[in-house]
XYZ file of C-alpha atoms in Angstrom:
437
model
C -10.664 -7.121 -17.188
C -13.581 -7.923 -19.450
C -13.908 -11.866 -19.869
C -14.470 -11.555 -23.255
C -12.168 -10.150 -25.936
C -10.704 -10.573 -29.112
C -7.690 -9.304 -30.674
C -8.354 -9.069 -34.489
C -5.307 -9.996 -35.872
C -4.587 -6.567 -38.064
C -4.602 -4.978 -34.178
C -2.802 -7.865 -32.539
C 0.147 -6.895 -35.204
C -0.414 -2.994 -34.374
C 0.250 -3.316 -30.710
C 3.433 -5.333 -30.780
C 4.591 -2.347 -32.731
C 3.097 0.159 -30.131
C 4.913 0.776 -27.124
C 2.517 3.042 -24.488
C 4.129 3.856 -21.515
C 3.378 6.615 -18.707
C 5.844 7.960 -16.825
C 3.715 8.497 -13.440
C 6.557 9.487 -11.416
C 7.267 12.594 -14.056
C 3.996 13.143 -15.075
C 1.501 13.427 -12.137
C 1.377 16.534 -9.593
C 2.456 15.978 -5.863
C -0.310 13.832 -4.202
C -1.172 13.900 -0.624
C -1.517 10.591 0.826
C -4.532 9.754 2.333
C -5.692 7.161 5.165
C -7.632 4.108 3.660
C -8.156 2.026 7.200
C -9.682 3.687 9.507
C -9.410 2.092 12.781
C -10.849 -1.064 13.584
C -10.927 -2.488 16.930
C -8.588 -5.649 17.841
C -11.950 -7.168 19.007
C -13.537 -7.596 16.198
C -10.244 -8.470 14.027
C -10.288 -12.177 12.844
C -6.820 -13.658 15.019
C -4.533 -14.276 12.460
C -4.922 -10.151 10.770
C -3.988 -8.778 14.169
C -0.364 -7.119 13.102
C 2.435 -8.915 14.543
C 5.514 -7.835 16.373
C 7.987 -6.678 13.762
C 8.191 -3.077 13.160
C 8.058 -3.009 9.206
C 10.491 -1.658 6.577
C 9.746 -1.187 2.541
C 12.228 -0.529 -0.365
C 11.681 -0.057 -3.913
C 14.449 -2.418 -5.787
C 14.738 -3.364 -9.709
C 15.841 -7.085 -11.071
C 16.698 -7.269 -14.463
C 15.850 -11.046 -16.339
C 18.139 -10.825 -19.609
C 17.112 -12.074 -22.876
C 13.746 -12.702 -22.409
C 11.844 -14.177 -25.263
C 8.649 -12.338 -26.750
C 6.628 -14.855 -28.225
C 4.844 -13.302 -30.677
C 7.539 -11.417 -32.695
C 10.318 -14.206 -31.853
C 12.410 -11.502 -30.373
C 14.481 -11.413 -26.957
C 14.656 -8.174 -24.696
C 15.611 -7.782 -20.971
C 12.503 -7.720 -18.792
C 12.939 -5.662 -15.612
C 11.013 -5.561 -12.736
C 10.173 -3.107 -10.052
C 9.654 -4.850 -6.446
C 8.102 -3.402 -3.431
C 9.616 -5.443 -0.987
C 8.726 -5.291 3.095
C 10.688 -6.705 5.604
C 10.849 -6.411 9.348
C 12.617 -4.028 10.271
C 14.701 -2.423 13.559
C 12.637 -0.566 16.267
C 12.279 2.624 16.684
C 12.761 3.853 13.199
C 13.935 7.666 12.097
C 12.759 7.149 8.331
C 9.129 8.366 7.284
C 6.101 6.217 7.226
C 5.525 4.925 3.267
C 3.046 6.233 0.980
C 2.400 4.337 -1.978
C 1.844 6.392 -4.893
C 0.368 5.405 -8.250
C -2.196 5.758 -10.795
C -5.842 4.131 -11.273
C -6.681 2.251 -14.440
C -7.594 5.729 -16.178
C -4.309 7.478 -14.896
C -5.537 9.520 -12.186
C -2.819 9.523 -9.976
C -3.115 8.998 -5.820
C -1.085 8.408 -3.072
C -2.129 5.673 -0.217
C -0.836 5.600 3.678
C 1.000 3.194 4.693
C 2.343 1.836 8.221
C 5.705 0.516 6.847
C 9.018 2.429 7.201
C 10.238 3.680 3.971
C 14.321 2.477 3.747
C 13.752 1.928 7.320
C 17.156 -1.126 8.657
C 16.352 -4.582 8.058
C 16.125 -6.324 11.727
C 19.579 -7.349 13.042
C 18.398 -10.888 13.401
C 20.509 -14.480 12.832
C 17.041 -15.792 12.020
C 16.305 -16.420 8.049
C 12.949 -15.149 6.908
C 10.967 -16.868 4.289
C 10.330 -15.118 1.252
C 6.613 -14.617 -0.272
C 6.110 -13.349 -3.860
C 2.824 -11.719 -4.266
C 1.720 -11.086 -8.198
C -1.217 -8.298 -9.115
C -3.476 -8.954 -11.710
C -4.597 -7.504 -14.831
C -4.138 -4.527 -15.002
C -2.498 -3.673 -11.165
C 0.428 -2.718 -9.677
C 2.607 -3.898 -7.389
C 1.042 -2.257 -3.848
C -2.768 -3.394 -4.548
C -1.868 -6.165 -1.988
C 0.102 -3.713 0.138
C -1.971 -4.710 3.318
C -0.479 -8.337 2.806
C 3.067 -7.129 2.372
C 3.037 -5.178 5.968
C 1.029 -7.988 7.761
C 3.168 -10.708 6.933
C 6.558 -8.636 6.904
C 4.998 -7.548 10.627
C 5.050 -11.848 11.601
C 8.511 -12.452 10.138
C 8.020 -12.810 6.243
C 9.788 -10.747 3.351
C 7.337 -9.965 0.698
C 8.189 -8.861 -2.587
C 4.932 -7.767 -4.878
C 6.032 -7.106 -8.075
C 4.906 -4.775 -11.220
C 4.531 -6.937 -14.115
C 5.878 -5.074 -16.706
C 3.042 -4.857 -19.692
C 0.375 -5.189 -17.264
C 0.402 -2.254 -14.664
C -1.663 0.417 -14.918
C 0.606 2.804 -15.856
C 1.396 0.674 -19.003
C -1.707 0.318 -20.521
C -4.659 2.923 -22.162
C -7.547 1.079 -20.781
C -10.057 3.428 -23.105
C -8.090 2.612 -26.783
C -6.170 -0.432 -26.154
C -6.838 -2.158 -23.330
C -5.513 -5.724 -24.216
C -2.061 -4.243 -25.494
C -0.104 -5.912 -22.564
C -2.217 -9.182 -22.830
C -0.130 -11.723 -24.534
C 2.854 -10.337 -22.310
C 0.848 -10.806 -19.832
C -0.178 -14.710 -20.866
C 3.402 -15.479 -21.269
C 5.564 -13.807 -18.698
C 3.047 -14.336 -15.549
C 4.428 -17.477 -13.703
C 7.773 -16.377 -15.549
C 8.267 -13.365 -13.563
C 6.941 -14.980 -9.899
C 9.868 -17.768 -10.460
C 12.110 -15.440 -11.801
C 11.632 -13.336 -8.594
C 12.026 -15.953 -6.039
C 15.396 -17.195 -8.237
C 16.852 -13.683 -8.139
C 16.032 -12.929 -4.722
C 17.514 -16.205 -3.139
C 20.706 -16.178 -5.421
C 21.623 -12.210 -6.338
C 23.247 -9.664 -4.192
C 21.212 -6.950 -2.271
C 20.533 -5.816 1.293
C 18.204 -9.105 2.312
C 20.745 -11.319 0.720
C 22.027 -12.299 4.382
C 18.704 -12.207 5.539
C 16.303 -14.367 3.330
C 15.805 -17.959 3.714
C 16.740 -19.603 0.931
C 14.720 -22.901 1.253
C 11.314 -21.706 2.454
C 9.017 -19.341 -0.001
C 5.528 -18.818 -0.349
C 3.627 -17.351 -3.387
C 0.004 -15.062 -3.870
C -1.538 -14.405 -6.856
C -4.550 -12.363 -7.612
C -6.328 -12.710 -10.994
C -3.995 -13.026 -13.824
C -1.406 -13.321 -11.123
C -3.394 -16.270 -9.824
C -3.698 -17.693 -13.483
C 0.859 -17.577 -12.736
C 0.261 -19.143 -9.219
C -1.146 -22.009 -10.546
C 1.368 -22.827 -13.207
C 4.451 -22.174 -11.002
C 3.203 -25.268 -8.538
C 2.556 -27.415 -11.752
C -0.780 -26.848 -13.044
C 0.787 -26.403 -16.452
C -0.831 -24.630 -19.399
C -2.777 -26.115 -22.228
C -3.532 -23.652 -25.078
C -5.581 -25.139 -27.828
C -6.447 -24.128 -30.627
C -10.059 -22.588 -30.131
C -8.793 -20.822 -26.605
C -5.735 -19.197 -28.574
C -8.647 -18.077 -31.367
C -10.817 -17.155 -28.979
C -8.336 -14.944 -27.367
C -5.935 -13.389 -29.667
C -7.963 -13.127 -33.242
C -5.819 -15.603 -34.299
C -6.728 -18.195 -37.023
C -4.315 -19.350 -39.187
C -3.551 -22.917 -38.131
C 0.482 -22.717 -38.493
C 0.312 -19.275 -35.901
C -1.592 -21.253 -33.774
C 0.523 -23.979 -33.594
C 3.648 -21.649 -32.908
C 1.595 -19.128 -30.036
C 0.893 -23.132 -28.473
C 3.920 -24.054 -28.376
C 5.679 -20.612 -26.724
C 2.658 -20.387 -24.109
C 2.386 -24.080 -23.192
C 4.463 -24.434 -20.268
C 5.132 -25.092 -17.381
C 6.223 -24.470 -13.372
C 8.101 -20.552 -14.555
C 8.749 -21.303 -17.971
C 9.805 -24.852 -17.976
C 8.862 -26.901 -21.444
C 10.275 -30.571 -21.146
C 9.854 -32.565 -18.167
C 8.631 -30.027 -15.623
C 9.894 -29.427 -11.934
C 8.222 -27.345 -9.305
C 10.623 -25.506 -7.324
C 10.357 -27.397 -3.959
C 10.883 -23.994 -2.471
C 7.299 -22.811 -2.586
C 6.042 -24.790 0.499
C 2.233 -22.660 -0.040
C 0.745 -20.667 -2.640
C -2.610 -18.601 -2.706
C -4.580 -18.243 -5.764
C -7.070 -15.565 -5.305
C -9.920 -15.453 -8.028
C -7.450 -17.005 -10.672
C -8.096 -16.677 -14.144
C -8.036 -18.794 -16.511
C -10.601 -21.680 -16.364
C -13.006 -20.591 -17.701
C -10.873 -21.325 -21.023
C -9.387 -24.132 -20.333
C -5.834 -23.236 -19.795
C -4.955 -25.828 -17.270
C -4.164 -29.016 -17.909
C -6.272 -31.205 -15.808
C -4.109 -34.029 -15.350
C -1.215 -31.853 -14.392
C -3.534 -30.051 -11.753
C -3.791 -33.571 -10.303
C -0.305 -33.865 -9.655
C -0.287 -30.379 -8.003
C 1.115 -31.537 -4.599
C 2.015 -27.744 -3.067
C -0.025 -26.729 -0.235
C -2.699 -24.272 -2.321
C -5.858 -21.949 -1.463
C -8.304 -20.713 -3.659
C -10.079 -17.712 -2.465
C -12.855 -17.006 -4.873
C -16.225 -14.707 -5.263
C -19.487 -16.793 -5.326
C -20.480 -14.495 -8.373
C -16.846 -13.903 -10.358
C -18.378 -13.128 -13.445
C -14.350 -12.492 -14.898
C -12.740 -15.118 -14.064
C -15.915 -17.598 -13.247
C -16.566 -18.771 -9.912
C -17.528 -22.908 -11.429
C -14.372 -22.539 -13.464
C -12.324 -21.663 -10.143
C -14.351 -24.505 -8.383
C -12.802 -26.550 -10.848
C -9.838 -25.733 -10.361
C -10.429 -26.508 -6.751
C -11.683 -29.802 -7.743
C -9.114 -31.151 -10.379
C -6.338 -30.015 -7.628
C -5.646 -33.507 -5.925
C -2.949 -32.329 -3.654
C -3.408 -33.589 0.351
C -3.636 -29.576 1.431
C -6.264 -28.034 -0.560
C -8.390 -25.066 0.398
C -11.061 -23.074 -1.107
C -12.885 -20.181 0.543
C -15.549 -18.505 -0.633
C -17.114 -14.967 -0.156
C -20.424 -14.979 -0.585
C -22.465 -13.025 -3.118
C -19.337 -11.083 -4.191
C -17.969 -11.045 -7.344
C -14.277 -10.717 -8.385
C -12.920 -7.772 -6.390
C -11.548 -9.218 -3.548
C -8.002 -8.286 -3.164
C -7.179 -4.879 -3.907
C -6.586 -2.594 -1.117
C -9.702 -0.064 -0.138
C -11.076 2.368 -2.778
C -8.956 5.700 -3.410
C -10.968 9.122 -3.347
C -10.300 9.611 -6.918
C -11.159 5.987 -8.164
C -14.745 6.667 -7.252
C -15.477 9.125 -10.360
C -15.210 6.489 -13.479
C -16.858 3.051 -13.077
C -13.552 1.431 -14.953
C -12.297 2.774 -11.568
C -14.597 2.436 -9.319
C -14.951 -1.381 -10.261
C -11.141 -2.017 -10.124
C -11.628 -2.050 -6.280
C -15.096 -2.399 -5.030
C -17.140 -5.011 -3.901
C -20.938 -3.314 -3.476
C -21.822 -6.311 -0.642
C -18.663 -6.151 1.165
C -16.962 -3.810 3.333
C -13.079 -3.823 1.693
C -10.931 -3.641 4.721
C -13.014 -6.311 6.163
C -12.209 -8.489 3.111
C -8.858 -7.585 3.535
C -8.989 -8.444 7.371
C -9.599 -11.924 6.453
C -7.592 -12.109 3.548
C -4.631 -10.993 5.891
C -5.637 -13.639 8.515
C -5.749 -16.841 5.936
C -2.657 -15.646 4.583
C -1.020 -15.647 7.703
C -2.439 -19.076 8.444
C -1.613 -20.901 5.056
C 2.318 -19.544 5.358
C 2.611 -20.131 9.315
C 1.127 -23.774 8.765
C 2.471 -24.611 6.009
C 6.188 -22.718 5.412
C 6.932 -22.579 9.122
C 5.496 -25.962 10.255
C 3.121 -23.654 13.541
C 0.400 -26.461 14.164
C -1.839 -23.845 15.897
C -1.958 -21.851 12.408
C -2.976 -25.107 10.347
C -6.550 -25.306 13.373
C -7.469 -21.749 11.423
C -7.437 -23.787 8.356
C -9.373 -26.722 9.799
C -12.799 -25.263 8.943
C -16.174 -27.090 7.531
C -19.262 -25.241 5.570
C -20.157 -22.450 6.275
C -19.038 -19.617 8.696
C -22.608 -18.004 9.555
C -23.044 -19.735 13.165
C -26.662 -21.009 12.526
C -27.429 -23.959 12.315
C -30.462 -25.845 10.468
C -32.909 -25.546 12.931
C -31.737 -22.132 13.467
C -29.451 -22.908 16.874
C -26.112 -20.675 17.233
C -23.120 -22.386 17.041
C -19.792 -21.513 17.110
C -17.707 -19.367 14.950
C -14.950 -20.691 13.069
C -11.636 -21.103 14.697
C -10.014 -17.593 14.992
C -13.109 -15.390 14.471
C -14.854 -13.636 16.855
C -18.539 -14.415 17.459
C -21.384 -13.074 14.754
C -18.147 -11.729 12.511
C -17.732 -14.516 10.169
C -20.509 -14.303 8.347
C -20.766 -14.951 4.563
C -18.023 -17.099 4.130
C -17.914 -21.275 2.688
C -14.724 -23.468 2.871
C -13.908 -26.846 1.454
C -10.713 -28.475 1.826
C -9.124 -32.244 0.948
């Protein structure tokens, strides 16, 4: 997503009457899947990213939020949701191992391997598992992250990633409107991740019995970090030169009204504010957002959620100072911020598909040129793990993997070796900073 855009307002007014969809499941020829990991020795995998003991399971479900408000034509519409949810599952397994089959930003369609257990039984277990909500960015889909949704479903967890209706790939034509799912996308973000957590704890469906229903955890990457934020209370502050800046927009009585819709708070929430004290950790991965001001900076203060920001030294989309900010403003006892080193913003998405590497709008949707991918997500994997174990199920030894100073490079000023930080084996945690309060 380009960091700067405008929507004139003639266009802004064209869109909310257009309604592009792609049909990739009727639409694209049969796909083999192909291996993105090759294999990677246990030695040299940082400790926390080493798979756990669960065999995994995956469904595909649908939840349905009725009556949902679209701000900018002051019309309601149900908003449904397609989850990709991973659980652990029972051992030994007849059901196929998962693909996961999609389309890139320019609709070329592919087909990843995965190590879950499509419709595979959920583990026969008395134990509840926490849930964690993991939200794409802009544009995405719901199994970019699908290396966090088998790790963590592989330690205990149930995962649901969602697609964000208005903001996958399939919904929007990056080449002649690329902004068309935008403002859905500015107002439904932290919506849908609360919205997710509410249905999946309260409605009927075949983790009902198994999901803990006082323990969550949230990830967001991009635009779904620019939700992550809100939905622990760093509320939203729209004014009027951001909403200009943004949407075209600059008749002072619109502006007032697009303030007032998009200035919330903690999923939606306009007077008086509460977090759900059911996210017990949250992960913000190169969240948007910033870099315009969205945040209020006194309500970023009173964030008190255990959060980590995982950034790119040189985001140039959603601004590494602006996510340092962030970092800063955040006052709350457990804060984290890790930093990669000379990358820039693509730091979640799962390694490159064969056909991605033909179209640079492709290409750049999942490559970092100074990083090896499934390294990046070998440690994004392992600080998951270690932010939910610490912090959702209380494990002491995971919160040592987040007790780390500067930086990770084992040399020291006068050039001496030193040791590698907690969990990583020695000369493989290079290129990485942390901070924490």
């Amino acid at each position: 997503m380009s960091t700067f855009f405008k929507w004139r307002t003639s266009t802004l007014a064209l869109s909310l009457c257009t309604v592009f969809s792609l049909n990739i499941h009727a639409s694209e020829a049969v796909v083999e899947p192909e291996q993105v990991y090759p294999f990677m020795s246990p030695e040299l995998t940082p400790a926390q990213a080493l798979t756990g003991k669960h065999t995994v399971g995956v469904r595909t479900m649908d939840i349905t939020n009725p009556n949902q408000l679209n701000p900018l034509t002051g019309k309601t519409a149900d908003r449904t949701l397609t989850l990709e949810l991973w659980y652990p599952a029972q051992d030994a397994p007849t059901q196929a191992l998962a693909h996961y089959d999609n389309v890139t930003r320019l609709h070329h369609p592919f087909s990843v391997q995965g190590t879950a257990y499509r419709d595979a039984p959920v583990l026969d277990s008395k134990e509840k598992m926490p849930l964690v909500v993991v939200s794409h960015g802009y544009t995405g889909y719901r199994t970019l992250m699908f290396y966090l949704g088998e790790h963590l479903a592989s330690h205990g967890y149930i995962v649901a990633a969602i697609d964000h209706t208005d903001s996958v790939n399939a919904d929007v034509d990056m080449i002649n409107a690329p902004f068309t799912g935008f403002p859905s996308t500015l107002f439904n973000r932290s919506r849908d991740q609360q919205f997710t957590l509410n249905q999946l704890t309260s409605g009927k469906h075949f983790l009902s019995a198994h999901i803990d229903q006082e323990r969550a955890g949230l990830i967001g990457y991009s635009m779904g970090g620019y939700g992550a934020v809100n939905t622990v209370g760093g509320c939203y502050d729209f004014k009027a030169p951001s909403i200009s800046a943004l949407t075209g927009v600059t008749d002072a009585q619109q502006i007032e009204v697009i303030a007032r819709a998009f200035n919330s708070c903690a999923g939606g929430q306009y007077e008086n504010p509460k977090v759900d004290p059911r996210w017990r950790a949250a992960i913000a991965i190169a969240p948007w957002g910033n870099q315009h001001s969205l945040f209020n900076r006194d309500a970023m203060s009173k964030i008190t959620t255990p959060l980590l920001y995982m950034a790119g030294e040189f985001d140039d989309v959603s601004h590494y100072p602006s996510i340092q900010q962030l970092f800063a403003d955040t006052q709350g006892e457990h804060t984290y911020m890790l930093t990669y080193r000379n990358a820039r913003h693509t730091i979640a998405s799962h390694p490159i598909p064969s056909v991605a590497r033909e179209q640079e709008k492709d290409f750049g949707h999942y490559m970092e040129f100074t990083w090896n991918t499934q390294w990046l997500n070998a440690i994004n994997k392992h600080f998951a793990l270690s932010m939910m174990d610490c912090h959702i199920k209380g494990e002491n030894k995971a919160c040592e993997f987040l007790d780390l100073e500067g930086d990770s490079h084992q040399w020291g000023d006068l050039g001496e070796k030193i040791e590698p930080w907690v969990g990583f084996p020695s000369r493989y945690s290079n290129g990485m900073s942390w901070d924490h309060k």
